[in-house]
Coordinates of C-alpha atoms in Angstrom, one line a residue:
M27 CA -183.1 8.0 79.4
K28 CA -184.1 4.8 81.1
R29 CA -181.1 5.0 83.5
I30 CA -182.1 8.6 84.4
V31 CA -185.7 7.5 85.2
T32 CA -184.3 4.6 87.3
L33 CA -182.0 7.0 89.3
L34 CA -184.9 9.4 89.9
L35 CA -187.1 6.4 91.1
A36 CA -184.4 5.2 93.4
A37 CA -184.0 8.7 94.8
G38 CA -187.8 9.0 95.3
L39 CA -187.8 5.7 97.2
V40 CA -185.0 6.9 99.5
F41 CA -186.8 10.2 100.1
G42 CA -190.0 8.4 100.6
A43 CA -188.5 6.2 103.3
F44 CA -187.3 9.2 105.1
G45 CA -190.6 10.9 104.7
G46 CA -192.4 7.9 106.2
A47 CA -190.1 7.7 109.2
H48 CA -189.7 11.3 110.1
A49 CA -190.0 14.8 108.3
A50 CA -186.7 15.9 106.8
D51 CA -185.6 18.9 104.7
I52 CA -184.1 18.0 101.3
K53 CA -181.5 20.4 99.9
A54 CA -179.6 20.1 96.6
K55 CA -176.5 21.8 95.2
G56 CA -174.0 21.2 92.6
Y57 CA -172.9 22.1 89.1
W58 CA -172.8 21.3 85.4
A59 CA -169.4 21.7 83.7
L60 CA -169.0 21.6 79.9
G61 CA -165.5 22.1 78.3
F62 CA -164.0 22.8 74.9
G63 CA -160.3 22.5 74.8
F64 CA -157.3 22.7 72.5
T65 CA -154.2 20.9 73.7
D66 CA -150.8 19.9 72.3
S67 CA -147.9 17.8 73.6
L68 CA -149.4 16.9 76.9
D69 CA -146.8 14.2 77.3
Y70 CA -144.0 16.6 76.2
Y71 CA -143.2 14.7 73.0
D72 CA -144.3 15.0 69.5
K73 CA -145.7 11.9 67.9
D74 CA -142.8 11.6 65.5
K75 CA -140.6 11.6 68.6
G76 CA -142.3 8.8 70.5
G77 CA -145.2 10.9 71.9
T78 CA -148.7 9.6 72.1
G79 CA -150.0 12.3 69.8
G80 CA -153.9 12.4 70.0
D81 CA -156.6 14.9 69.1
T82 CA -155.8 18.5 69.6
F83 CA -159.5 19.4 70.3
N84 CA -161.8 17.7 72.7
A85 CA -165.3 18.5 74.1
H86 CA -166.5 16.9 77.4
Q87 CA -168.9 17.5 80.3
R88 CA -169.6 16.5 83.9
F89 CA -172.4 16.8 86.3
R90 CA -172.1 16.6 90.1
T91 CA -175.1 17.2 92.6
Q92 CA -174.9 16.9 96.4
I93 CA -178.3 16.1 98.2
D94 CA -178.6 16.9 101.9
V95 CA -181.2 15.2 103.9
V96 CA -181.4 17.2 107.1
A97 CA -183.5 15.9 110.1
N98 CA -182.3 18.6 112.5
E99 CA -179.1 20.5 113.5
N100 CA -177.7 17.3 115.1
L101 CA -178.4 14.8 112.3
S102 CA -178.1 14.9 108.5
G103 CA -177.1 12.8 105.6
V104 CA -175.4 13.6 102.4
V105 CA -175.2 11.8 99.1
Y106 CA -173.0 13.2 96.2
F107 CA -173.7 11.9 92.7
E108 CA -171.5 12.4 89.7
I109 CA -172.4 11.8 86.0
G110 CA -169.4 11.7 83.8
H111 CA -166.6 12.7 82.9
Q112 CA -168.0 12.1 79.4
D113 CA -166.0 12.9 76.3
W114 CA -168.2 13.8 73.4
G115 CA -168.3 11.3 70.6
T116 CA -166.7 8.5 72.6
N117 CA -168.1 5.7 74.9
D118 CA -170.9 7.3 77.0
G119 CA -170.8 10.5 75.0
A120 CA -171.2 8.8 71.6
L121 CA -174.4 8.5 69.5
G122 CA -177.2 7.0 71.5
A123 CA -175.6 7.9 74.9
D124 CA -177.3 5.9 77.7
G125 CA -174.0 5.0 79.2
K126 CA -173.3 3.7 82.7
V127 CA -171.8 6.8 84.1
V128 CA -173.8 7.6 87.3
K129 CA -171.4 7.3 90.3
V130 CA -171.7 7.9 94.0
R131 CA -168.8 10.2 94.9
R132 CA -169.7 10.6 98.5
S133 CA -172.2 9.2 100.9
Y134 CA -172.0 9.8 104.6
I135 CA -174.1 10.9 107.8
D136 CA -173.2 13.7 110.1
W137 CA -174.5 13.5 113.7
T138 CA -173.7 15.0 117.1
V139 CA -173.3 12.8 120.1
P140 CA -176.2 13.5 122.5
Q141 CA -175.5 15.9 125.3
T142 CA -172.0 16.8 124.0
D143 CA -170.5 18.9 121.2
L144 CA -168.6 15.9 119.6
K145 CA -169.4 15.8 115.9
V146 CA -169.2 12.5 114.0
R147 CA -169.1 12.0 110.3
M148 CA -169.1 8.4 108.9
G149 CA -169.2 7.1 105.3
I150 CA -167.5 7.9 102.0
Q151 CA -166.4 11.5 102.4
G152 CA -163.9 14.1 101.2
L153 CA -160.9 13.9 103.6
A154 CA -157.9 16.0 103.6
L155 CA -154.9 16.7 106.0
P156 CA -154.3 20.4 106.6
G157 CA -152.9 22.6 103.9
A158 CA -152.6 26.4 103.7
T159 CA -150.3 27.6 100.9
F160 CA -152.2 26.3 98.0
G161 CA -155.4 25.4 99.8
S162 CA -155.0 21.7 100.0
S163 CA -152.7 19.1 101.5
A164 CA -149.6 17.7 99.6
I165 CA -150.2 14.4 101.2
L166 CA -153.9 13.5 101.3
D167 CA -156.9 15.1 99.8
D168 CA -159.3 12.7 98.2
D169 CA -162.7 10.9 98.7
V170 CA -162.4 7.8 100.9
A171 CA -164.4 5.7 103.3
A172 CA -163.6 7.1 106.8
L173 CA -164.9 7.9 110.3
T174 CA -164.1 11.4 111.5
L175 CA -164.6 12.9 115.0
S176 CA -164.4 16.7 115.5
Y177 CA -164.6 18.6 118.8
A178 CA -164.1 22.4 119.6
F179 CA -162.7 22.9 123.0
N180 CA -163.3 26.7 122.8
D181 CA -163.2 29.5 120.2
M182 CA -159.5 29.0 119.7
V183 CA -158.7 25.3 119.9
S184 CA -160.3 22.3 118.2
A185 CA -159.4 18.9 117.2
T186 CA -160.2 16.5 114.4
A187 CA -159.4 12.7 114.4
F188 CA -160.1 10.2 111.8
W189 CA -159.7 6.6 110.6
A190 CA -159.8 6.0 106.9
R191 CA -159.8 2.8 104.9
P192 CA -158.5 3.4 101.4
Y193 CA -158.2 -0.2 100.3
D194 CA -159.4 -3.7 101.4
T195 CA -158.2 -5.9 98.5
A196 CA -156.6 -9.2 97.6
A197 CA -159.0 -12.1 97.2
K198 CA -162.2 -10.0 97.3
D199 CA -161.2 -8.5 94.0
N200 CA -160.7 -11.7 92.1
N201 CA -164.0 -13.3 93.0
Q202 CA -162.2 -16.0 94.8
D203 CA -163.7 -18.4 97.4
T204 CA -164.2 -16.6 100.7
S205 CA -161.9 -19.2 102.4
S206 CA -158.9 -17.5 100.7
Y207 CA -159.8 -14.3 102.5
N208 CA -157.0 -13.0 104.7
S209 CA -156.4 -10.3 107.2
F210 CA -153.4 -8.7 105.5
D211 CA -155.0 -7.0 102.6
E212 CA -156.1 -3.6 104.0
V213 CA -154.7 -0.1 104.1
D214 CA -155.6 1.9 107.2
I215 CA -154.9 5.5 107.9
F216 CA -155.2 7.3 111.4
G217 CA -154.9 11.0 111.7
L218 CA -155.1 13.9 114.1
A219 CA -155.1 17.7 113.4
V220 CA -155.4 20.4 116.1
P221 CA -156.2 23.9 114.6
V222 CA -155.3 26.8 117.0
T223 CA -156.9 30.1 115.9
L224 CA -155.7 33.4 117.4
D225 CA -156.2 37.1 116.5
G226 CA -154.9 37.1 112.8
F227 CA -153.1 33.8 113.0
K228 CA -154.0 30.1 112.5
V229 CA -151.7 27.3 113.3
T230 CA -152.7 23.6 112.6
P231 CA -150.2 20.9 113.6
Y232 CA -151.1 17.5 112.5
G233 CA -149.9 13.8 112.3
A234 CA -151.0 10.7 110.4
Y235 CA -150.1 7.0 110.4
A236 CA -150.7 4.4 107.7
S237 CA -150.6 0.7 107.8
A238 CA -150.6 -1.5 104.7
G239 CA -150.9 -5.3 104.7
K240 CA -148.5 -7.4 102.5
D241 CA -151.3 -8.6 100.3
V242 CA -152.7 -5.1 99.3
S243 CA -153.1 -5.1 95.5
P244 CA -155.4 -2.2 94.4
A245 CA -155.4 -3.3 90.8
G246 CA -158.1 -3.5 88.0
D247 CA -161.3 -1.7 87.2
N248 CA -162.6 -1.9 90.7
Y249 CA -160.7 1.1 91.8
N250 CA -160.5 4.8 90.8
G251 CA -157.6 4.9 88.4
A252 CA -156.3 8.4 89.3
S253 CA -156.4 7.7 93.1
R254 CA -154.7 4.4 92.7
G255 CA -152.0 5.8 90.6
A256 CA -151.4 8.6 93.1
F257 CA -151.3 6.1 95.9
L258 CA -148.8 3.8 94.2
S259 CA -146.6 6.6 92.9
G260 CA -146.6 8.3 96.2
M261 CA -145.9 5.4 98.4
Q262 CA -143.5 3.3 96.4
S263 CA -139.8 4.0 96.3
I264 CA -138.3 4.8 92.9
S265 CA -136.9 1.3 92.7
Q266 CA -140.4 -0.2 93.1
S267 CA -142.3 2.1 90.8
A268 CA -139.7 1.8 88.0
G269 CA -139.3 -1.9 88.6
V270 CA -135.6 -1.7 88.5
I271 CA -134.8 -3.8 91.6
D272 CA -138.1 -5.3 92.6
T273 CA -141.8 -4.4 92.9
K274 CA -142.6 -6.8 95.7
T275 CA -142.4 -6.0 99.4
S276 CA -144.3 -7.1 102.4
A277 CA -146.3 -5.0 104.8
F278 CA -145.2 -1.4 105.4
D279 CA -146.0 1.5 107.7
A280 CA -145.8 5.2 107.0
W281 CA -146.2 8.2 109.0
W282 CA -146.4 12.1 108.5
G283 CA -146.1 15.1 110.7
G284 CA -146.5 18.7 109.8
V285 CA -148.0 22.2 110.4
A286 CA -150.1 24.5 108.3
F287 CA -149.7 28.3 109.0
E288 CA -151.9 31.2 108.1
M289 CA -151.5 34.9 108.9
S290 CA -154.0 37.7 108.2
K291 CA -153.0 40.0 111.1
F292 CA -151.6 42.6 108.8
D293 CA -154.3 42.8 106.3
P294 CA -154.3 43.3 103.2
F295 CA -150.9 41.5 103.5
S296 CA -151.3 37.8 104.1
L297 CA -148.9 34.9 104.4
K298 CA -149.5 31.1 104.2
A299 CA -146.9 28.3 104.7
D300 CA -146.8 24.6 105.1
F301 CA -144.1 22.1 106.3
S302 CA -144.5 18.4 106.2
Y303 CA -142.3 15.3 106.7
G304 CA -143.0 11.7 106.0
A305 CA -141.4 8.4 106.1
K306 CA -142.5 5.0 104.9
S307 CA -140.8 1.7 106.0
G308 CA -140.1 -1.4 104.0
D309 CA -138.8 -4.9 104.6
E310 CA -135.8 -4.0 102.4
D311 CA -133.9 -0.8 102.3
F312 CA -134.6 -0.2 98.7
A313 CA -138.4 -0.1 99.5
E314 CA -138.1 2.7 102.0
R315 CA -139.0 6.2 101.4
S316 CA -138.8 9.5 103.4
G317 CA -138.6 13.2 102.8
W318 CA -140.0 16.7 103.5
L319 CA -141.7 19.6 101.7
L320 CA -141.8 23.3 102.5
S321 CA -144.0 25.7 100.8
A322 CA -145.1 29.4 101.2
K323 CA -147.2 32.0 99.6
A324 CA -147.3 35.8 100.3
A325 CA -149.9 38.2 98.8
Y326 CA -151.0 41.8 99.1
K327 CA -154.5 42.8 98.2
L328 CA -154.8 46.0 96.2
G329 CA -157.9 47.6 94.7
M330 CA -157.9 45.9 91.3
V331 CA -155.2 43.1 91.7
T332 CA -153.7 40.9 94.4
P333 CA -150.0 40.3 93.6
G334 CA -148.2 37.4 95.4
L335 CA -145.2 35.3 95.4
F336 CA -145.1 31.6 96.1
A337 CA -142.4 29.0 96.4
W338 CA -141.8 25.4 97.5
Y339 CA -138.9 23.1 98.1
G340 CA -139.1 19.3 98.3
S341 CA -136.3 16.9 99.1
G342 CA -135.1 14.8 96.2
E343 CA -133.5 11.4 95.4
D344 CA -129.9 10.8 95.9
D345 CA -127.7 8.8 93.5
D346 CA -128.3 5.4 95.2
L347 CA -131.2 3.1 94.2
A348 CA -130.4 0.6 96.9
N349 CA -131.1 2.8 99.9
G350 CA -134.7 3.8 99.0
S351 CA -136.2 7.1 98.0
E352 CA -135.7 10.5 99.5
R353 CA -138.9 12.2 98.2
M354 CA -141.7 12.7 100.7
P355 CA -144.3 9.8 100.5
S356 CA -148.0 10.8 99.9
V357 CA -151.3 9.0 99.7
S358 CA -153.4 10.9 97.2
P359 CA -153.0 14.7 96.9
Q360 CA -155.7 15.6 94.4
S361 CA -156.0 19.3 94.9
W362 CA -152.6 20.7 95.6
A363 CA -152.8 23.6 93.1
P364 CA -150.1 26.2 92.7
T365 CA -151.0 26.4 88.9
S366 CA -153.8 25.5 86.6
F367 CA -152.2 23.4 84.0
G368 CA -149.2 21.5 85.5
F369 CA -151.0 21.0 88.8
P370 CA -154.7 20.3 89.9
G371 CA -155.8 24.0 89.6
S372 CA -158.3 24.1 86.6
V373 CA -161.9 24.8 87.4
Y374 CA -162.7 21.5 85.5
Y375 CA -160.3 19.6 83.3
D376 CA -157.0 19.6 81.4
D377 CA -154.7 20.1 84.4
T378 CA -152.3 18.0 86.5
N379 CA -150.0 17.8 83.5
F380 CA -146.8 18.1 85.6
G381 CA -147.5 16.4 89.0
L382 CA -149.6 16.2 92.2
N383 CA -147.2 17.9 94.6
G384 CA -143.8 19.4 94.9
A385 CA -141.9 16.3 95.9
G386 CA -138.5 16.2 94.3
S387 CA -138.5 19.8 93.0
W388 CA -138.2 23.4 94.0
A389 CA -140.0 26.4 92.5
L390 CA -140.6 30.1 92.6
G391 CA -143.5 31.9 91.2
L392 CA -145.3 35.1 90.7
E393 CA -149.1 35.4 90.7
L394 CA -151.4 38.3 89.9
A395 CA -154.8 37.4 91.1
D396 CA -158.2 39.1 91.2
I397 CA -157.3 41.3 88.2
S398 CA -160.5 43.2 87.4
F399 CA -161.2 46.4 85.6
I400 CA -164.6 45.5 84.3
E401 CA -167.6 44.2 86.4
N402 CA -168.2 40.5 86.2
L403 CA -164.8 39.9 84.5
S404 CA -161.7 38.8 86.4
H405 CA -158.3 37.4 85.5
V406 CA -155.4 35.4 87.1
F407 CA -151.8 35.4 85.7
R408 CA -149.1 33.2 87.0
V409 CA -145.5 32.3 86.0
A410 CA -143.5 29.8 87.8
Y411 CA -139.9 28.5 87.4
M412 CA -139.4 24.9 88.6
K413 CA -136.1 22.9 89.0
G414 CA -135.5 19.4 90.2
T415 CA -133.8 18.3 93.6
N416 CA -133.2 14.8 92.5
D417 CA -129.6 13.9 91.9
A418 CA -128.7 13.6 88.1
D419 CA -126.2 10.9 88.8
L420 CA -129.0 8.7 89.7
L421 CA -129.9 8.5 86.0
K422 CA -126.3 8.6 84.8
K423 CA -125.3 5.6 86.9
N424 CA -128.5 3.6 86.1
A425 CA -129.1 3.7 82.4
G426 CA -132.1 1.3 82.7
L427 CA -133.9 3.9 84.8
V428 CA -134.0 6.6 82.3
D429 CA -136.8 5.2 80.1
E430 CA -138.8 4.3 83.3
V431 CA -139.0 7.8 84.5
T432 CA -139.1 9.7 81.2
P433 CA -141.6 12.6 81.4
A434 CA -145.1 11.7 80.8
Q435 CA -148.4 13.5 81.2
G436 CA -149.0 14.1 84.8
A437 CA -145.6 12.6 85.9
V438 CA -142.5 14.8 85.4
F439 CA -139.3 13.7 87.1
L440 CA -136.8 16.5 87.3
T441 CA -133.1 16.2 88.2
N442 CA -131.1 19.1 89.5
E443 CA -129.9 19.5 85.9
D444 CA -133.4 20.0 84.5
S445 CA -135.8 22.8 84.8
A446 CA -139.4 23.9 83.5
W447 CA -141.3 27.1 83.1
E448 CA -145.0 27.3 83.5
V449 CA -147.4 30.3 82.5
N450 CA -151.0 30.6 83.1
F451 CA -153.6 33.3 82.1
D452 CA -157.0 32.4 83.2
T453 CA -160.2 34.6 82.7
T454 CA -163.6 34.3 84.4
Y455 CA -166.7 36.1 83.0
K456 CA -169.9 35.8 85.0
I457 CA -172.7 35.6 82.4
Y458 CA -175.3 35.2 85.0
E459 CA -175.0 34.9 88.7
N460 CA -174.8 31.2 88.5
L461 CA -173.2 30.7 85.1
S462 CA -169.7 31.4 84.3
L463 CA -167.4 31.2 81.3
V464 CA -163.8 30.4 82.2
A465 CA -161.0 30.6 79.6
E466 CA -157.7 28.9 80.8
M467 CA -154.4 29.2 78.8
G468 CA -151.5 27.2 79.9
Y469 CA -148.0 26.7 78.7
I470 CA -145.1 24.5 79.9
K471 CA -141.5 24.6 78.7
L472 CA -139.6 21.6 79.8
D473 CA -135.8 21.7 79.6
L474 CA -134.0 18.3 80.1
D475 CA -130.3 17.9 80.4
E476 CA -129.0 16.0 77.3
E477 CA -126.1 14.5 79.2
T478 CA -128.5 13.0 81.8
W479 CA -131.4 11.8 79.6
G480 CA -129.7 11.2 76.2
N481 CA -130.5 12.8 72.8
A482 CA -133.9 11.3 72.2
N483 CA -135.3 11.8 75.7
S484 CA -134.1 15.3 76.1
D485 CA -135.6 16.6 72.8
T486 CA -139.1 17.5 74.3
S487 CA -142.0 19.6 73.1
D488 CA -143.8 22.4 74.8
A489 CA -147.2 21.5 76.3
K490 CA -150.0 24.0 75.5
K491 CA -153.6 24.4 76.5
L492 CA -156.4 26.7 75.5
A493 CA -159.7 25.6 77.1
F494 CA -163.2 27.2 77.5
Y495 CA -165.4 26.0 80.3
F496 CA -169.1 26.8 81.0
I497 CA -169.9 26.3 84.7
Y498 CA -173.5 26.4 85.9
E499 CA -173.7 26.2 89.8
F500 CA -176.9 25.8 91.6

């Protein structure tokens, strides 16, 4: 309670400072999410087969609120607080509560350069490269400190450029003397997107460049664990991430180019597609990584259902560790969501159980969305078949690699001899206008080739989820 009072007093001081300087409108929006879920075999192995086991039922909650401080149409500020994620009965959600869980998710200002239409956003913000197929980028979609410039040339053409700094690490993280600071411990990303909107079509070409110093080391509790894991697994070659050859390499550069496409010209038929290519350099061949990803989704809206087909294909590893990786590199794609269990598509929790994007795999899926026969009640059904594009000979020729890439929660490495099925059935019932009950059911069947993985590693269990979420939006 004391921490909540402190937070409110701090917010009051901030608002009071604004009030004394100049009148401003204060607006707030956000949501509470409370979840109750049954899960099983999230790492695809039973406990007696080396799996982590764990509770099959968990309760948890999260609160997020965005506060807009609007001076006028040309100047505003945003702060986005988050309380949680809190698991009931553990740590901050245990008896007595009062945990240190209030976090600043975003904090930035928006302003327009005087006498122009150039819009500026600076601060910690949500930043994403274009993505059409699944509503998000397969390369970057996360919160990050950045400077963004946006300009509309006319009704059809606009441009957005940005500079982001995901990391500035090394000596600063270890509380060392400032004399040990150096200029090679940053990651900087520069990007440009040019959306072109025509009658019934939208095409957005884009490009991005990343530079990382040789002393970058985003380790420890100072960093968001999920984003750090996504960055490392997305940028390192398979030799680096598995530690088979070496985990150390000096400074590297990376770049991406791609296009997002949307067509609504022939409504109720719609088509979305994305293509992206990326390459990361390294001081040694084994540290390099490059590849591509293509995805598409076609849908036809009917009266009580919207059937659709979706697919993707991502380049995969060859059978040689020494020549680097052939999967597309990525920074932190936290919302690429073809499904609600294996990928980040849940309304709240218990997702991303397969991966963050389609690198190293191909898939074909069927979706029946917006199923509604009763007022305030809707459903989504999905089924997807996935198969790897990584060469199985890579594991057969490098026995020490098998244990390093054995499937785990959120990280499934499929070879061209492996496959998986995922099925979702999600239901949303609007109790009130602002309160929804969402039931999500997920199932993943993983089939690993015994000759490639060995008897023990190929003996997997099916991952399952049944979760109920209460979402109050305001």
